[in-house]
PDB file of C-alpha atoms in Angstrom:
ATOM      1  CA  UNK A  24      21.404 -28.677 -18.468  1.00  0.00           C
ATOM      2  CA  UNK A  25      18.419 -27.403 -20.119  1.00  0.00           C
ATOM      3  CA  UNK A  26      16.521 -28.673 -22.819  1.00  0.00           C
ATOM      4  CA  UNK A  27      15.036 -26.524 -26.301  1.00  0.00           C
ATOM      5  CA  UNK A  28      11.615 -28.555 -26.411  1.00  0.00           C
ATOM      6  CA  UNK A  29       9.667 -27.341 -29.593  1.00  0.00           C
ATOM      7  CA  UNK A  30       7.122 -26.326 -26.856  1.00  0.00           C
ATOM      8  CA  UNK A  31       9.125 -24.026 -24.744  1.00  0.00           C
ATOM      9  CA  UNK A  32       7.987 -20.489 -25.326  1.00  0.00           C
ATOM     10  CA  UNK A  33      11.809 -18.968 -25.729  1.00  0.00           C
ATOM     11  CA  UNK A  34      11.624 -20.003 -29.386  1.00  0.00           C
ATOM     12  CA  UNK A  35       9.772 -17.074 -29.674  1.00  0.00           C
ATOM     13  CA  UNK A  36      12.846 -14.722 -29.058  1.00  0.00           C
ATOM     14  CA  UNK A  37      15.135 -13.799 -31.685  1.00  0.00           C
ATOM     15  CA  UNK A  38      19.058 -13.132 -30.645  1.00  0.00           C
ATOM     16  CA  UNK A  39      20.914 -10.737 -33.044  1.00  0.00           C
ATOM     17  CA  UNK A  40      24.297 -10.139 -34.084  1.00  0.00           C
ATOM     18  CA  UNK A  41      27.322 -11.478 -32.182  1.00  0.00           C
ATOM     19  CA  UNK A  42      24.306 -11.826 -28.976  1.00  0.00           C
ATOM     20  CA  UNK A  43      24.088 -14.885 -26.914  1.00  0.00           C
ATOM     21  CA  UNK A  44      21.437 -15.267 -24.649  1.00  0.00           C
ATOM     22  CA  UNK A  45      22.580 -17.286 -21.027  1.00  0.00           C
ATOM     23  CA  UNK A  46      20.735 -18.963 -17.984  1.00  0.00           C
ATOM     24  CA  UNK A  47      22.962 -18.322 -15.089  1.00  0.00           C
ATOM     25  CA  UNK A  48      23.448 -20.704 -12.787  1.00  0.00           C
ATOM     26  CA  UNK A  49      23.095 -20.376  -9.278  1.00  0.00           C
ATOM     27  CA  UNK A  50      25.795 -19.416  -7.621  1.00  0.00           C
ATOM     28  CA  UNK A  51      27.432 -21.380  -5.010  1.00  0.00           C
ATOM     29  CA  UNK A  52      26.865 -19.577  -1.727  1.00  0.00           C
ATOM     30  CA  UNK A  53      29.145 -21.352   0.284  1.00  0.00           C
ATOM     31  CA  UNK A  54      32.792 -20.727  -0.392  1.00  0.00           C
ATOM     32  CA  UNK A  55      35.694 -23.926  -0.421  1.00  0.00           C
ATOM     33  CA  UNK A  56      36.696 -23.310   2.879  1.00  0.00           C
ATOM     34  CA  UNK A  57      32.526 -23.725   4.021  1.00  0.00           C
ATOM     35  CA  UNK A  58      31.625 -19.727   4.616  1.00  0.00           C
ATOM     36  CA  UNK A  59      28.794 -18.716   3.250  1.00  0.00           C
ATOM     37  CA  UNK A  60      28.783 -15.630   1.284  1.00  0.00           C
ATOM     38  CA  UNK A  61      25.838 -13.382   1.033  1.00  0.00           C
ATOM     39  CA  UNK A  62      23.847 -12.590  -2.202  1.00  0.00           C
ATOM     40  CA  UNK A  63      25.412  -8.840  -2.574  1.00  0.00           C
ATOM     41  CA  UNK A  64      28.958 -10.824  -2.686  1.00  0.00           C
ATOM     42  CA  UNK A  65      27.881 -13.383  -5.284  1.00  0.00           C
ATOM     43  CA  UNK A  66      26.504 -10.574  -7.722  1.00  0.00           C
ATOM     44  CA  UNK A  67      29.478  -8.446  -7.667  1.00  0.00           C
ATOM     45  CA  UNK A  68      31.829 -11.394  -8.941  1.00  0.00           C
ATOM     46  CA  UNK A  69      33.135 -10.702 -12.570  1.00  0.00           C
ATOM     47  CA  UNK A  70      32.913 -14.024 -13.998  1.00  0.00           C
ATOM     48  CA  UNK A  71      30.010 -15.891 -13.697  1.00  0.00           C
ATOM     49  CA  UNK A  72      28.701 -19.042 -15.633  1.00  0.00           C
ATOM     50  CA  UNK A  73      25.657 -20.555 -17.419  1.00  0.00           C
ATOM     51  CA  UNK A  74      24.094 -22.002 -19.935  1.00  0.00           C
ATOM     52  CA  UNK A  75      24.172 -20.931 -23.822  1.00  0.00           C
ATOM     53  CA  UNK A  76      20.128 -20.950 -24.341  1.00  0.00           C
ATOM     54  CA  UNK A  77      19.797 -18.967 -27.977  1.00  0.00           C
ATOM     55  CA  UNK A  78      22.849 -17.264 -30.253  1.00  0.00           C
ATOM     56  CA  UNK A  79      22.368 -14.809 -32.573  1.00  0.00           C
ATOM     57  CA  UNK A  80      23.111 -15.377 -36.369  1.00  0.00           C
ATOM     58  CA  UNK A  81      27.164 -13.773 -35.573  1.00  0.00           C
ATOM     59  CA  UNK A  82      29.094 -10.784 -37.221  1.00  0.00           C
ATOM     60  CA  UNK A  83      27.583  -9.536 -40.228  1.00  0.00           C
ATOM     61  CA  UNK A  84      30.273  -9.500 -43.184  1.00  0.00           C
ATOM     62  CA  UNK A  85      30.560  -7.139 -45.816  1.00  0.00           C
ATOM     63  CA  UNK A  86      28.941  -8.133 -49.289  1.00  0.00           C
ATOM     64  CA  UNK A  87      31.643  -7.846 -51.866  1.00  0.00           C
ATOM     65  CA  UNK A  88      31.234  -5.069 -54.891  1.00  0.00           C
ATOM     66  CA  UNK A  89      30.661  -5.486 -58.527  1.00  0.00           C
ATOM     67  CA  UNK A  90      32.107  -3.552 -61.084  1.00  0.00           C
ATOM     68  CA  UNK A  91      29.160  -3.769 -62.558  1.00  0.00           C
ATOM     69  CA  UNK A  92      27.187  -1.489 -60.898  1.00  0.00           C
ATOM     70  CA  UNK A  93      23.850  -1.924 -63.665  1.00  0.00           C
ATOM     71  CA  UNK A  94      23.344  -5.371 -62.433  1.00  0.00           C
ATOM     72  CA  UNK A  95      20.827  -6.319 -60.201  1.00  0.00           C
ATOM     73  CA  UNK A  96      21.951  -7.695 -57.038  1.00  0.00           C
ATOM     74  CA  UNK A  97      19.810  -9.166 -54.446  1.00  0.00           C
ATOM     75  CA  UNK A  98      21.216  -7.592 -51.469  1.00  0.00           C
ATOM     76  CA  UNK A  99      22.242 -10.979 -48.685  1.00  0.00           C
ATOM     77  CA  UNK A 100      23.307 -10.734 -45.827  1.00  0.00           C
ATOM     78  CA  UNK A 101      26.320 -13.239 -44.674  1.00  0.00           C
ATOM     79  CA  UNK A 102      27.170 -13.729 -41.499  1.00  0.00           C
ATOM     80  CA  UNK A 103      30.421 -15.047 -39.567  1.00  0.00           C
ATOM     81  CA  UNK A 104      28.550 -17.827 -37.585  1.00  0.00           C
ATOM     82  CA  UNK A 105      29.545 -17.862 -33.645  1.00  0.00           C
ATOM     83  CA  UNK A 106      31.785 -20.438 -31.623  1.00  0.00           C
ATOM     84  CA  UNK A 107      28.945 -20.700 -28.757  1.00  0.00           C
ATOM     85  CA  UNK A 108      26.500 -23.198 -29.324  1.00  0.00           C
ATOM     86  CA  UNK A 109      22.848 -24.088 -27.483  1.00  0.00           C
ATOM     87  CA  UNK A 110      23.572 -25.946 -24.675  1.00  0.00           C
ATOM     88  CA  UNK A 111      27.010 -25.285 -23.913  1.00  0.00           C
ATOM     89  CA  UNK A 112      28.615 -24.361 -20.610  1.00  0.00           C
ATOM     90  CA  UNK A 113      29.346 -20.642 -20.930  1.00  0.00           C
ATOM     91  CA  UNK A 114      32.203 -18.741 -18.758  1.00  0.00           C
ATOM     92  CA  UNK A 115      31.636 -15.130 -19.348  1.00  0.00           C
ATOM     93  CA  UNK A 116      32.166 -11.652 -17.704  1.00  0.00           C
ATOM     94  CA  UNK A 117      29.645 -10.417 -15.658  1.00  0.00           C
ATOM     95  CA  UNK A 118      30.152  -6.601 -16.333  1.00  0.00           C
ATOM     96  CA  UNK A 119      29.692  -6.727 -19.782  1.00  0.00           C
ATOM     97  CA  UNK A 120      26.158  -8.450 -19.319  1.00  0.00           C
ATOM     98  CA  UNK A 121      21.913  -7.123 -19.531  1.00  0.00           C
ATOM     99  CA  UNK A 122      20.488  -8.902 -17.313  1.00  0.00           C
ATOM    100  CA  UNK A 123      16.269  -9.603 -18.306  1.00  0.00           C
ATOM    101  CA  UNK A 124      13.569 -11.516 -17.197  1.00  0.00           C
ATOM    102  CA  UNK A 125      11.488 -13.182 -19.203  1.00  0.00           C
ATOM    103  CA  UNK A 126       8.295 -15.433 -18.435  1.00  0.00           C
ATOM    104  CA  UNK A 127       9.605 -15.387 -15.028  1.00  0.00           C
ATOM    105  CA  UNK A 128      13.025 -16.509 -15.355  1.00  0.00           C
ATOM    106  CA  UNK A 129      16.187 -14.711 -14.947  1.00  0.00           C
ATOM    107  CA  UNK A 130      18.626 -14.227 -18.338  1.00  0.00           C
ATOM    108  CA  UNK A 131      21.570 -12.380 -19.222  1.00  0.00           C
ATOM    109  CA  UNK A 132      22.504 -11.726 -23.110  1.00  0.00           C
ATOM    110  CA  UNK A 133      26.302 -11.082 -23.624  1.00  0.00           C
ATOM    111  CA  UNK A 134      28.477 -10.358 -26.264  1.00  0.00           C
ATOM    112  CA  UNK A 135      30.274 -13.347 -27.785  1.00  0.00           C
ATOM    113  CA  UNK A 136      33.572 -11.099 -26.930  1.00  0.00           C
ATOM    114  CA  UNK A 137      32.850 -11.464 -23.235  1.00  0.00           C
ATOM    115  CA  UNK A 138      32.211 -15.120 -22.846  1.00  0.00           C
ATOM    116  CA  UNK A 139      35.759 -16.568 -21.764  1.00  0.00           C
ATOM    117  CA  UNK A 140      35.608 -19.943 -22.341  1.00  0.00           C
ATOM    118  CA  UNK A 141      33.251 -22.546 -23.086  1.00  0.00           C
ATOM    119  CA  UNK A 142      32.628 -26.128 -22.191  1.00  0.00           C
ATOM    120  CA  UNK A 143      30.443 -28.616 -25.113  1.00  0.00           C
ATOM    121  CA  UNK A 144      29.335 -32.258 -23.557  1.00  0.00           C
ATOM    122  CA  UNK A 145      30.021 -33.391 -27.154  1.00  0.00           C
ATOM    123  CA  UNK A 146      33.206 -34.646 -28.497  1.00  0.00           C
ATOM    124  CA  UNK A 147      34.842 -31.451 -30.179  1.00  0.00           C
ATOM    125  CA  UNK A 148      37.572 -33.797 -32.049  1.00  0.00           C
TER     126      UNK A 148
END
């Protein structure tokens, strides 16, 4: 699994919205059965899996109106946070991803919609 150190350079990058930003792992190029599949066969799977690096802040909900419209409001943002969490094992949908280097490794943001299931190592009861 990989570590957030408060010297690795991806605290730098800024997820928005209902984004999550994923390390993929390396895909297994061997199948059960012992064949190995080629890299064109790997990359054409629809679900693929990785780890949760960075998550964006989540859906952006609407700020309820006054009836008082002379008031002055300081206009805040609220946000619906997302499930994912750094460092969690990610299942998500391949078609659905961007796929982006950065610093010379290989990323993919997603949606939170297209990430299937996930797996914490953390007790979740």
């Amino acid at each position: 699994m990989m570590e957030i150190t408060p010297d690795n350079k991806l605290k730098r990058l800024i997820v928005v919205g209902d984004r999550v930003l994923i390390k993929p792992k390396s895909p297994n190029d061997r199948t059960v059965s012992g064949l190995y599949l080629p890299p064109t066969v790997q990359e054409r799977e629809q679900v693929q899996s990785g780890y949760v690096i960075k998550v964006g802040p989540g859906y952006p909900i609407p700020a309820p109106t006054d009836d008082e419209p002379w008031k002055e409001t300081e206009e805040r943002v609220k946000y619906m946070p997302l499930q994912a969490e750094e460092g969690d094992l990610a299942i998500y949908l391949h078609r659905n991803a961007i796929e982006l280097e950065y610093e010379g490794e290989k990323y993919v943001i997603v949606p939170q919609a297209s990430i299937l299931m996930l797996e914490r190592s953390e007790e979740l009861f």
